[in-house]
Short mmCIF file of the C-alpha atoms (twelve columns), coordinates in Angstrom:
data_MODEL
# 
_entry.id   MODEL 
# 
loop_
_atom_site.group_PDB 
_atom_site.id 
_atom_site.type_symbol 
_atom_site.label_atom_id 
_atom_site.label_alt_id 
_atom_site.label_comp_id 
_atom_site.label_asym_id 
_atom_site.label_seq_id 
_atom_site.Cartn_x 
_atom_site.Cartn_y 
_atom_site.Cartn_z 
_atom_site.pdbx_PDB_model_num 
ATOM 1   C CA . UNK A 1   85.564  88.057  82.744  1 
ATOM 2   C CA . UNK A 2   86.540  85.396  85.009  1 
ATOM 3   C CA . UNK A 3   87.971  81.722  84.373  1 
ATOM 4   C CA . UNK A 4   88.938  78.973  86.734  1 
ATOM 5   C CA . UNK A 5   89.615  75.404  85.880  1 
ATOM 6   C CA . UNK A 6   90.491  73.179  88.150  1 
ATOM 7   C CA . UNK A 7   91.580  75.356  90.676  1 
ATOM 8   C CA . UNK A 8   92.873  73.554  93.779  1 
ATOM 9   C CA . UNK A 9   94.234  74.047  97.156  1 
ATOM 10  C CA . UNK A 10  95.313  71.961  99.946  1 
ATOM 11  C CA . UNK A 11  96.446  73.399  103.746 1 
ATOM 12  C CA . UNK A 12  98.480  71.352  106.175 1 
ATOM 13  C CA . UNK A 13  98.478  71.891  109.472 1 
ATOM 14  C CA . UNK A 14  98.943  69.556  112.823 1 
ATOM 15  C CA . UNK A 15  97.358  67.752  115.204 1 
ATOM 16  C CA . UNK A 16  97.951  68.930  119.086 1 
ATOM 17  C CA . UNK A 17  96.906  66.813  122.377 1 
ATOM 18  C CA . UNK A 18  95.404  69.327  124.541 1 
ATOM 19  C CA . UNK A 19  97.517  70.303  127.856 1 
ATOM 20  C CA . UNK A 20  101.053 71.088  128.795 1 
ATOM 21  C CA . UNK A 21  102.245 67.423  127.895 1 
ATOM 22  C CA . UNK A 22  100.288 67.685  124.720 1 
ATOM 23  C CA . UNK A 23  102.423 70.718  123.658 1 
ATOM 24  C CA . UNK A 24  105.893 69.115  124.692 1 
ATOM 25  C CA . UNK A 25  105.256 66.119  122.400 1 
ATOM 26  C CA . UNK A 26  104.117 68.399  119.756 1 
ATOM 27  C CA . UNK A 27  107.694 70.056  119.744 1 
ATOM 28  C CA . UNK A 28  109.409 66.320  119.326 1 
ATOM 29  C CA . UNK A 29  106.746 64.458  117.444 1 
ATOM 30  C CA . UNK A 30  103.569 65.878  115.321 1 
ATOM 31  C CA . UNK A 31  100.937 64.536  113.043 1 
ATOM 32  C CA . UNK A 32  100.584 66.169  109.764 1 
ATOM 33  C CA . UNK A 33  96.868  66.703  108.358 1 
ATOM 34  C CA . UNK A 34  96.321  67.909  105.273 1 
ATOM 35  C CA . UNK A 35  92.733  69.681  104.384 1 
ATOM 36  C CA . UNK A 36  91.660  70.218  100.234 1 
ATOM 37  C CA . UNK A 37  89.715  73.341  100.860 1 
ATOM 38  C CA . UNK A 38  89.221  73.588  97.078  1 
ATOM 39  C CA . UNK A 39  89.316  70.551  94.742  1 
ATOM 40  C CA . UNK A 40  89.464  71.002  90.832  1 
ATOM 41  C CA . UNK A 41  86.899  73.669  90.964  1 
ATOM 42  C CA . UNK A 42  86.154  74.856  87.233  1 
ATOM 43  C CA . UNK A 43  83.761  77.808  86.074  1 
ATOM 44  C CA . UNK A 44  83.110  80.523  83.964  1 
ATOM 45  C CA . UNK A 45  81.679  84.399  85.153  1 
ATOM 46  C CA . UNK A 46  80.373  86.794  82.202  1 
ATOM 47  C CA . UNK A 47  81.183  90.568  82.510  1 
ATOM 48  C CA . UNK A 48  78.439  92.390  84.544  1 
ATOM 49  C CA . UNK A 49  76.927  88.884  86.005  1 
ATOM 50  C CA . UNK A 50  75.724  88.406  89.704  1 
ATOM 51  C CA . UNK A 51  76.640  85.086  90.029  1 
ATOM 52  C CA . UNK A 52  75.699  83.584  93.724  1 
ATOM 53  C CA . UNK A 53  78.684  81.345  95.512  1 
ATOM 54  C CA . UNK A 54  77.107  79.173  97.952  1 
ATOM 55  C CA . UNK A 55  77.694  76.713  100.298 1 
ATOM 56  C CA . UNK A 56  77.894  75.340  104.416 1 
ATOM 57  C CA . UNK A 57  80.675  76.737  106.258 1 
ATOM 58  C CA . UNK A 58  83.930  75.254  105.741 1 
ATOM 59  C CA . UNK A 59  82.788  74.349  101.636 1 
ATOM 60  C CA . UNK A 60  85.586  76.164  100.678 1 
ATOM 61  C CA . UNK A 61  83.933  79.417  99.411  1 
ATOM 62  C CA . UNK A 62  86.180  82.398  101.119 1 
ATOM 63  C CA . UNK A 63  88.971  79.809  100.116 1 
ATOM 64  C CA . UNK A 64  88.306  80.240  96.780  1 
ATOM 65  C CA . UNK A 65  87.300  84.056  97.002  1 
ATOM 66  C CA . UNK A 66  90.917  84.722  98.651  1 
ATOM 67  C CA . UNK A 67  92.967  82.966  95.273  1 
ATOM 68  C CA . UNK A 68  90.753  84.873  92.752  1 
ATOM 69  C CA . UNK A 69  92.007  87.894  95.083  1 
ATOM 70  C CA . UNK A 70  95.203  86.868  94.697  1 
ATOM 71  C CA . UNK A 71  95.630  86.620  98.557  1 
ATOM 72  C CA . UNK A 72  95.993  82.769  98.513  1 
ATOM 73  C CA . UNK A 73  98.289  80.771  95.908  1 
ATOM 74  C CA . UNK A 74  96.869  77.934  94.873  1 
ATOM 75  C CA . UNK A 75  97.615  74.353  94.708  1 
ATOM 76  C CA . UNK A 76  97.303  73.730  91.146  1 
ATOM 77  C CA . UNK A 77  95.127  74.672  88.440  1 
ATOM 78  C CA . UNK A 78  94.519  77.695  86.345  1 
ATOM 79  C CA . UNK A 79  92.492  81.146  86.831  1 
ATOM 80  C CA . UNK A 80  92.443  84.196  85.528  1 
ATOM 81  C CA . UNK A 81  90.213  87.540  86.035  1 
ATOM 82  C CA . UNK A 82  89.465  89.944  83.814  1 
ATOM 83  C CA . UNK A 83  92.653  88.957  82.113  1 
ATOM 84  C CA . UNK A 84  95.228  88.380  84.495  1 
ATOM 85  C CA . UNK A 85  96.297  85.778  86.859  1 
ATOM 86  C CA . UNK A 86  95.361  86.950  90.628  1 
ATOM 87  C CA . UNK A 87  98.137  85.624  92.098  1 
ATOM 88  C CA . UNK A 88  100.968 87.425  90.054  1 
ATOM 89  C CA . UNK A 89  99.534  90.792  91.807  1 
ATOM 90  C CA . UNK A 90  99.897  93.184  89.117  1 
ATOM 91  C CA . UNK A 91  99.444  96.725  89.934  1 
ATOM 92  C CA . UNK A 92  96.576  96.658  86.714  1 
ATOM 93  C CA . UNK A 93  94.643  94.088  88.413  1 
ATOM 94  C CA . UNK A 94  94.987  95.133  91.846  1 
ATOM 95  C CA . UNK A 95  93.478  98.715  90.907  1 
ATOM 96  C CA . UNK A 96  90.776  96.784  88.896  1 
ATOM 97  C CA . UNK A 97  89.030  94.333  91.360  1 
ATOM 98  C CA . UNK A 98  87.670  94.386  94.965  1 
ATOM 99  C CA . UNK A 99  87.063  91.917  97.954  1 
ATOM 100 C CA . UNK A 100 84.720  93.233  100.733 1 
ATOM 101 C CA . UNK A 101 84.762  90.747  103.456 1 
ATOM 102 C CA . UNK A 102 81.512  90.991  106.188 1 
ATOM 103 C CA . UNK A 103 83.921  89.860  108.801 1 
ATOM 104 C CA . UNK A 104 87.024  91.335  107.975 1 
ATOM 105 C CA . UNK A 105 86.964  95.701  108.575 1 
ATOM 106 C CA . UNK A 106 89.342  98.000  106.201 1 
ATOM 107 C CA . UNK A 107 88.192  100.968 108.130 1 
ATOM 108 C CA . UNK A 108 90.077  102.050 110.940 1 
ATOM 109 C CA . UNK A 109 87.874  102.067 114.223 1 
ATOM 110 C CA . UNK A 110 89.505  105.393 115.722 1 
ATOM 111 C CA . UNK A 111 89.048  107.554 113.088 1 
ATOM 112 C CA . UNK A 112 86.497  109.054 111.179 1 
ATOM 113 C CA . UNK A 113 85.254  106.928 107.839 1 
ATOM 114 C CA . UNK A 114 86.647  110.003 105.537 1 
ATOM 115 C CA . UNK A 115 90.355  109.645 106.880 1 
ATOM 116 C CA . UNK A 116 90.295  105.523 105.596 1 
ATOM 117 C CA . UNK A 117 88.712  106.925 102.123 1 
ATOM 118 C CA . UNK A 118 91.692  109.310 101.965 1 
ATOM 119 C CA . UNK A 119 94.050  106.671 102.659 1 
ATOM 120 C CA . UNK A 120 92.611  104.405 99.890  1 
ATOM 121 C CA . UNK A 121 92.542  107.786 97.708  1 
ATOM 122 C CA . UNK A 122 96.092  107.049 98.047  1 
ATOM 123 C CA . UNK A 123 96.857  104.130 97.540  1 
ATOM 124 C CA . UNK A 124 94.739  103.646 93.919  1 
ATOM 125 C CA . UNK A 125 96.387  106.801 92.962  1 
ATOM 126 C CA . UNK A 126 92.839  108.500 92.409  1 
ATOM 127 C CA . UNK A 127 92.636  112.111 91.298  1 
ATOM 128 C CA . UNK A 128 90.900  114.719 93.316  1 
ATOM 129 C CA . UNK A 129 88.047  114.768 90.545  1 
ATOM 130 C CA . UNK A 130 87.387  111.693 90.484  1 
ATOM 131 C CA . UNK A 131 87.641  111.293 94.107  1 
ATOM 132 C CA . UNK A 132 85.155  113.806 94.675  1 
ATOM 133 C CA . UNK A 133 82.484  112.709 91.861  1 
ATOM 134 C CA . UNK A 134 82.754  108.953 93.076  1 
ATOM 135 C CA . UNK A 135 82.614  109.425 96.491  1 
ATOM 136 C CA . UNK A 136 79.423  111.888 95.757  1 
ATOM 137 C CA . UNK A 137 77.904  109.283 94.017  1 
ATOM 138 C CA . UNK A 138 78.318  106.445 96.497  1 
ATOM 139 C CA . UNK A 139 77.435  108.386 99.760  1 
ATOM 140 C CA . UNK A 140 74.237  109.574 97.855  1 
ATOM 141 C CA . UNK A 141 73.458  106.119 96.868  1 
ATOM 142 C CA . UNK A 142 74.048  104.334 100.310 1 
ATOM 143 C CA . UNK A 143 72.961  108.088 102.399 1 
ATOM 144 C CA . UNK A 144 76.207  108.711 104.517 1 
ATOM 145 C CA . UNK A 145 76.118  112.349 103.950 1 
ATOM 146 C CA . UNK A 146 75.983  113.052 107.526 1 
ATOM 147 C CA . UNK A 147 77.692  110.295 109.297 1 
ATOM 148 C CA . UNK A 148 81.220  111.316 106.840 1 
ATOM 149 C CA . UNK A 149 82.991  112.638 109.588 1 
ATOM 150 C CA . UNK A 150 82.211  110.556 112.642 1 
ATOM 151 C CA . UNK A 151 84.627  108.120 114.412 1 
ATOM 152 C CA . UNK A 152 83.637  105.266 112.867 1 
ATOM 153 C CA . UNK A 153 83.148  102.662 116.405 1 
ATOM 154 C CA . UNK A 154 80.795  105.061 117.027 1 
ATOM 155 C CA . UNK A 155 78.640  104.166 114.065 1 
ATOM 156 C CA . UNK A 156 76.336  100.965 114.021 1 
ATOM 157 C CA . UNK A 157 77.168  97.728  112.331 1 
ATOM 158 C CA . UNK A 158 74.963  98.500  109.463 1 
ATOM 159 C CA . UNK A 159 76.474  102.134 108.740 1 
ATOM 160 C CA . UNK A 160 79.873  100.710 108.901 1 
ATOM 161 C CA . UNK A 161 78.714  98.304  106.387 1 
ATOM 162 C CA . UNK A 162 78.294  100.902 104.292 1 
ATOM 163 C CA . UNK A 163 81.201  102.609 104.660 1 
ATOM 164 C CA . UNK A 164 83.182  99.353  103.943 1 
ATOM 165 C CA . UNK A 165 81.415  99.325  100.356 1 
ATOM 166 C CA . UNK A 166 82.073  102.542 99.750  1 
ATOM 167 C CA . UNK A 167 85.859  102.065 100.603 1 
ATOM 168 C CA . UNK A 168 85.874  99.054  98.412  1 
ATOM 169 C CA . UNK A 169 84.828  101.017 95.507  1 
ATOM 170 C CA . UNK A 170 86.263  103.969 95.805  1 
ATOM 171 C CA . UNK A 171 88.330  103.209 93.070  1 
ATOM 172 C CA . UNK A 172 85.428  101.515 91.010  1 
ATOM 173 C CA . UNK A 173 86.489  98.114  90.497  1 
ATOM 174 C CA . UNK A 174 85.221  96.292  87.367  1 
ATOM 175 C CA . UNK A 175 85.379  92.622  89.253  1 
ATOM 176 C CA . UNK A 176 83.672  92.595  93.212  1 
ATOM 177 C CA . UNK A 177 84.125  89.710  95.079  1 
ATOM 178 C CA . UNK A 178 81.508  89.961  98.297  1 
ATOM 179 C CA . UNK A 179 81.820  87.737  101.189 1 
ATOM 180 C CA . UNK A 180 79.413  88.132  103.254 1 
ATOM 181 C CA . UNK A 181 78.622  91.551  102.817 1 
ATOM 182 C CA . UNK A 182 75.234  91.283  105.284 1 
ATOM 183 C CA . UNK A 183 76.018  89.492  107.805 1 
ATOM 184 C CA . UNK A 184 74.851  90.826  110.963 1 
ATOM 185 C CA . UNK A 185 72.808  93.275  109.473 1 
ATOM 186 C CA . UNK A 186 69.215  93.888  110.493 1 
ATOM 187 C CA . UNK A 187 66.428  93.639  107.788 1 
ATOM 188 C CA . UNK A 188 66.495  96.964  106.441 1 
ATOM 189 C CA . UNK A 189 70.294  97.383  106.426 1 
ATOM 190 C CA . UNK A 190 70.193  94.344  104.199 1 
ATOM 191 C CA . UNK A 191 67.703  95.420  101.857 1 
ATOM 192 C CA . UNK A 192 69.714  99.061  101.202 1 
ATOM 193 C CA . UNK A 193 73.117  96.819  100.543 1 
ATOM 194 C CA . UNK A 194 71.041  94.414  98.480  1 
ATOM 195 C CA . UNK A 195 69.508  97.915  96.249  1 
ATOM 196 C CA . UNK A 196 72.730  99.742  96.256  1 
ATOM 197 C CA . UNK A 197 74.905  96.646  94.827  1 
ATOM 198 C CA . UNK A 198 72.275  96.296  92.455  1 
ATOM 199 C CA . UNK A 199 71.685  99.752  90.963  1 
ATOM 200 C CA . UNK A 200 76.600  99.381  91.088  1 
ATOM 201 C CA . UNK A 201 75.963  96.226  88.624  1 
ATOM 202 C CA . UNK A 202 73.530  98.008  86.126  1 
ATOM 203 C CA . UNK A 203 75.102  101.551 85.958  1 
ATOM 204 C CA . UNK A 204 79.038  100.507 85.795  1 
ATOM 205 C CA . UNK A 205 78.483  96.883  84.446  1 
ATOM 206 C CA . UNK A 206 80.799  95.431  87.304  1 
ATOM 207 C CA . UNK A 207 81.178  91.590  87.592  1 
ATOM 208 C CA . UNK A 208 80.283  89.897  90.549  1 
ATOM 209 C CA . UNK A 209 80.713  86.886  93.002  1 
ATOM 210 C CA . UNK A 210 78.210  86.905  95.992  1 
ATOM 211 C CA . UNK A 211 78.525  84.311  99.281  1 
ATOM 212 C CA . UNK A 212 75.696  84.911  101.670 1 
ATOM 213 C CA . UNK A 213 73.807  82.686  103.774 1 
ATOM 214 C CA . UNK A 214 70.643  84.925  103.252 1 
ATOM 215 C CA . UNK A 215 68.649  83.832  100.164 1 
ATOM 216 C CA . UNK A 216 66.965  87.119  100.285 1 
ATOM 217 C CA . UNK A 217 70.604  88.331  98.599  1 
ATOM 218 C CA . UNK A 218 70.642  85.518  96.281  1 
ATOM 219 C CA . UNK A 219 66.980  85.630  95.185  1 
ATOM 220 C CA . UNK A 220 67.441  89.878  95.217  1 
ATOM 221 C CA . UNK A 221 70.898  90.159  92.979  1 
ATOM 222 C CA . UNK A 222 71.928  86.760  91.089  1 
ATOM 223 C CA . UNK A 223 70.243  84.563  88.416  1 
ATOM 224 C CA . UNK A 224 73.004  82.051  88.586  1 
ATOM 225 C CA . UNK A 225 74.364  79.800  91.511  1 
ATOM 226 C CA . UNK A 226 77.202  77.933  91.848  1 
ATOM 227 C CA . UNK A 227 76.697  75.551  94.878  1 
ATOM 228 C CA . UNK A 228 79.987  73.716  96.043  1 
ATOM 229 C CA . UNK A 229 80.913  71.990  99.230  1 
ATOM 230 C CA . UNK A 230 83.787  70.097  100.213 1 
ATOM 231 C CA . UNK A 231 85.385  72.125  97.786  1 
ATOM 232 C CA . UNK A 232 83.924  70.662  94.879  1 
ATOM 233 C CA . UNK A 233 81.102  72.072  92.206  1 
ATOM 234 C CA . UNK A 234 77.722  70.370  93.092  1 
ATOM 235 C CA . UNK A 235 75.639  72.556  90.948  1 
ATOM 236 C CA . UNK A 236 75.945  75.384  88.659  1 
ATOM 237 C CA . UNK A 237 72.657  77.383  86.765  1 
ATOM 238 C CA . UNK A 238 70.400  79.294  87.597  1 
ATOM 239 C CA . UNK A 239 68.329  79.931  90.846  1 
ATOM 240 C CA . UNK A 240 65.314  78.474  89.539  1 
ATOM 241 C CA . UNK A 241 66.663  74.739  88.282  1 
ATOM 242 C CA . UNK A 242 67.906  74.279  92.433  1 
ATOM 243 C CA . UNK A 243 64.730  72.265  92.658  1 
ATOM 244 C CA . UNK A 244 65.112  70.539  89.096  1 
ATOM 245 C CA . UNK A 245 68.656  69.138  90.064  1 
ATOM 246 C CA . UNK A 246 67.480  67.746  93.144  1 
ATOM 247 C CA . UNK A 247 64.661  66.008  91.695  1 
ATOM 248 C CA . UNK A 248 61.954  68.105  93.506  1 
ATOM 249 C CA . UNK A 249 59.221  70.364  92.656  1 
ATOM 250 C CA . UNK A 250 56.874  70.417  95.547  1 
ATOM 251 C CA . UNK A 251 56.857  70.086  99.083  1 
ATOM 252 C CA . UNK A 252 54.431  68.069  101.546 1 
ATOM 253 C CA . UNK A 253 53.534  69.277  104.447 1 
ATOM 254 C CA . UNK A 254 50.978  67.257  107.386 1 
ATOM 255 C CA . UNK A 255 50.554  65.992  110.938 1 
ATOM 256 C CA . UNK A 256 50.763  62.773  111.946 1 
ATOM 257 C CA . UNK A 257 50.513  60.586  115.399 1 
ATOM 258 C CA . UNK A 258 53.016  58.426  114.274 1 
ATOM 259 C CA . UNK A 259 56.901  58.987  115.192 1 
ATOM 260 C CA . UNK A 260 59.445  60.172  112.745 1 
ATOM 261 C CA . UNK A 261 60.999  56.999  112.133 1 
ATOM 262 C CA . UNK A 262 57.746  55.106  111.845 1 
ATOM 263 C CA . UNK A 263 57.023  57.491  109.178 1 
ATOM 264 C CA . UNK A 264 60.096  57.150  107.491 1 
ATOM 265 C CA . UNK A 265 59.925  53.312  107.462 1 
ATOM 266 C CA . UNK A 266 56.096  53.000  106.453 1 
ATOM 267 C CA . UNK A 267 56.791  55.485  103.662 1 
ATOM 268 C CA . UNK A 268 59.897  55.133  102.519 1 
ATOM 269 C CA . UNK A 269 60.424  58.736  101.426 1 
ATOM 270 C CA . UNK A 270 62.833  61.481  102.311 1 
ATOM 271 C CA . UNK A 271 60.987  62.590  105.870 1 
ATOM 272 C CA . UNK A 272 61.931  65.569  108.375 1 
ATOM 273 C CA . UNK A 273 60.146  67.009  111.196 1 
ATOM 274 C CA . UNK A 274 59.298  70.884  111.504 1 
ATOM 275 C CA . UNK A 275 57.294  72.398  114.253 1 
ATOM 276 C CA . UNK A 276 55.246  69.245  115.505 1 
ATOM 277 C CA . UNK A 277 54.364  68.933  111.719 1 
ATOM 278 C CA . UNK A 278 56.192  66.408  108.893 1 
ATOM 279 C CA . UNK A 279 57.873  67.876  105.419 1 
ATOM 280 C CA . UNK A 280 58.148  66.311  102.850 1 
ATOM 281 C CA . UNK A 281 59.745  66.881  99.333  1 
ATOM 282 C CA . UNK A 282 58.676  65.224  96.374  1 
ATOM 283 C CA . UNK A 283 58.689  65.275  92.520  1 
ATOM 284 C CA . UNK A 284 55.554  66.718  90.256  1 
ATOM 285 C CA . UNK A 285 55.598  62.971  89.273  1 
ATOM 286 C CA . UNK A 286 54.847  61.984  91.951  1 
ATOM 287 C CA . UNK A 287 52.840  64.521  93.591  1 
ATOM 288 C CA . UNK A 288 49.280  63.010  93.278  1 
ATOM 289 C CA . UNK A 289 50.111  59.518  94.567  1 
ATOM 290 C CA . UNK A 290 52.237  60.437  97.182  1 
ATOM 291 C CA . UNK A 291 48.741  62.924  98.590  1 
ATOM 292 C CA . UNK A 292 46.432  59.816  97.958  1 
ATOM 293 C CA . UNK A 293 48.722  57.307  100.335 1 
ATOM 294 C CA . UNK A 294 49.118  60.449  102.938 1 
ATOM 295 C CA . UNK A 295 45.144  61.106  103.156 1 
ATOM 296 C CA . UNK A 296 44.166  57.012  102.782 1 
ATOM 297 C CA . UNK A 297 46.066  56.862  106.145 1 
ATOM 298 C CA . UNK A 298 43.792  57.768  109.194 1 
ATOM 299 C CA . UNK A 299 46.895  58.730  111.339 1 
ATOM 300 C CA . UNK A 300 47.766  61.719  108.944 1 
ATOM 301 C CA . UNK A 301 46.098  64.984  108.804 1 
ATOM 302 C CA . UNK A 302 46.445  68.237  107.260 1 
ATOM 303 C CA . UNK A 303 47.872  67.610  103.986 1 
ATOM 304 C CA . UNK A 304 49.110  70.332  102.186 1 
ATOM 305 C CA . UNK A 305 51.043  70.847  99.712  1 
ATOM 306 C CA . UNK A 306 53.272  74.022  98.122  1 
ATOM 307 C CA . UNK A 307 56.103  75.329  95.733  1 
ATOM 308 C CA . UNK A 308 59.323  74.151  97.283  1 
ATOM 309 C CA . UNK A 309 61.003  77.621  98.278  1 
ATOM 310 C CA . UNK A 310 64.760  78.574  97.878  1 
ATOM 311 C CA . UNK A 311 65.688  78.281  101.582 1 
ATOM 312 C CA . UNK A 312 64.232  74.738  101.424 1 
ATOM 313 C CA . UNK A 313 66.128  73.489  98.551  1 
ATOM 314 C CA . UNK A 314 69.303  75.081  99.287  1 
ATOM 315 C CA . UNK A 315 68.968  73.131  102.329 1 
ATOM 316 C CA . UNK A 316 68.274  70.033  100.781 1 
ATOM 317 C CA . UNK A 317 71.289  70.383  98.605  1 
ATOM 318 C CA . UNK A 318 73.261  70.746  102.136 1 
ATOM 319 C CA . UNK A 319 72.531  67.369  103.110 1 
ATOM 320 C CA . UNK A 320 72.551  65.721  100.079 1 
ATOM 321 C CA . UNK A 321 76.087  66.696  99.451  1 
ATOM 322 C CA . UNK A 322 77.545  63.624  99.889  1 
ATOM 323 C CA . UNK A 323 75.526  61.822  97.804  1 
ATOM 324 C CA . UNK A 324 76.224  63.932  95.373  1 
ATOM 325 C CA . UNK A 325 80.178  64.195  95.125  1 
# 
């Protein structure tokens, strides 16, 4: 359903000295920066596949998002969704994907949530009947019955949440592209959008890309991640290989009277501190003789070790990024 190799693209933009005298030399003289947001990113998305875009900020995820929306043109390299090239903006593809943006709002604020759904109603050209049966459907699914008709700043983030999904699907898009869609949301908000996404997927088969900072989305919807930062693929599988690409199976945990650094140094291993106690992650290999060293030493108590869990390696990846480009 979805293709991209080596899709690129570079911003430029200039530098500015702060102050008055900043911004007259800025008018007669400038420095030109220039900023690969996406660099020669290739993959490949199945029809009706969750597949999990992650990454820090700035890794070029919404970037990349934005040019499969056809919102962005890109630098160079080749995509195409479902078919068609975003960025010619055919009617056809426009009616058959959807972006829904956590930060960005398609409702409008004064108005009751209905009156944006009628506007969208318009625009995809959707018939009464199959206005009416979708938007029965979807308010059923996410339970908006009641809140249909109420301005829509008077509604909390979560419910407007909602109502942005529902708007985004009104027309029921084949390809989703979600960026975001929880953030800010308390626990149980999340947990509805996480259900009602997944019971979209299975009954109409739609194709979708995820960002979210929450593994509880990731772990909840997709089976496959594509990790990237600095614009550039650092992993792509599934969920459950994270830990095999770094190299890590298990983590350490266990006090110590010793200082971070003095740890670091007398062990030589990849060392962080957590709550007064020391983590540690390290490969089944090497499992046993790393816990015999760590309990031979009379400054370290409280060994323990456990599975290595998503948040933790996802992290990991973070800072090993630049060993890894």
């Amino acid at each position: 359903m979805i293709h991209v190799d080596n899709l690129s693209k570079t911003f430029t933009y200039y530098e500015k000295e702060a102050g008055m005298k900043g911004s007259l030399k800025n008018l007669f003289k400038r420095k030109t920066l220039k900023k690969e947001a996406v660099k020669s990113l290739s993959f490949h998305i199945d029809k009706g596949e969750i597949v999990g875009f992650i990454g820090p900020n700035g890794a070029g995820k919404t970037t990349t998002l934005k040019m499969l929306s056809g919102i962005l043109y890109p630098t160079g390299g080749t995509a195409t969704v479902g078919g068609y090239v975003p960025w010619a903006r055919e009617k056809k593809y426009k009616t058959m994907f959807s972006i829904v943006m956590g930060q960005k709002s398609q409702l409008w604020m004064d108005l009751p949530a209905s009156d944006s759904l009628l506007l969208n109603k318009a625009i995809y050209e959707i018939s009464d009947a199959d206005y009416n049966q979708t938007v029965g459907e979807l308010v059923d699914l996410l339970d908006l019955g009641e809140l249909m008709k109420i301005q829509v700043r008077r509604l909390s983030l979560g419910e407007r949440m909602k109502f942005e999904l529902l708007a985004s699907l009104l027309h029921r898009p084949r390809v989703i592209f979600l960026d975001e869609p929880t953030i800010g949301l308390d626990v149980l908000s999340q947990k509805n959008v996480r259900s009602f996404l997944s019971q979209y997927n299975k009954k109409y088969e739609a194709t979708m890309i995820l960002t979210s900072h929450y593994t509880k989305d990731l772990e909840a919807l997709c089976n496959r991640a594509i990790l990237i930062n600095g614009g550039e693929a650092l992993f792509d599988g599934a969920l459950i290989d994270l830990n095999n690409f770094l190299g890590y199976q298990k983590m350490i945990r266990f006090t110590g009277a010793l200082s971070l650094n003095e740890y670091k140094t007398a062990l030589d291993l990849r060392l962080e501190s957590d709550n007064g106690t020391y983590v540690m992650p390290v490969s089944e290999e090497n499992l046993n003789e790393t816990m015999k060293n760590l309990l031979d030493r009379p400054d370290v108590t409280g060994v323990t070790a456990e599975d290595i869990s998503l948040d933790d390696a996802i992290s990991l990846l973070y800072k090993r990024d630049k060993e890894l480009i």
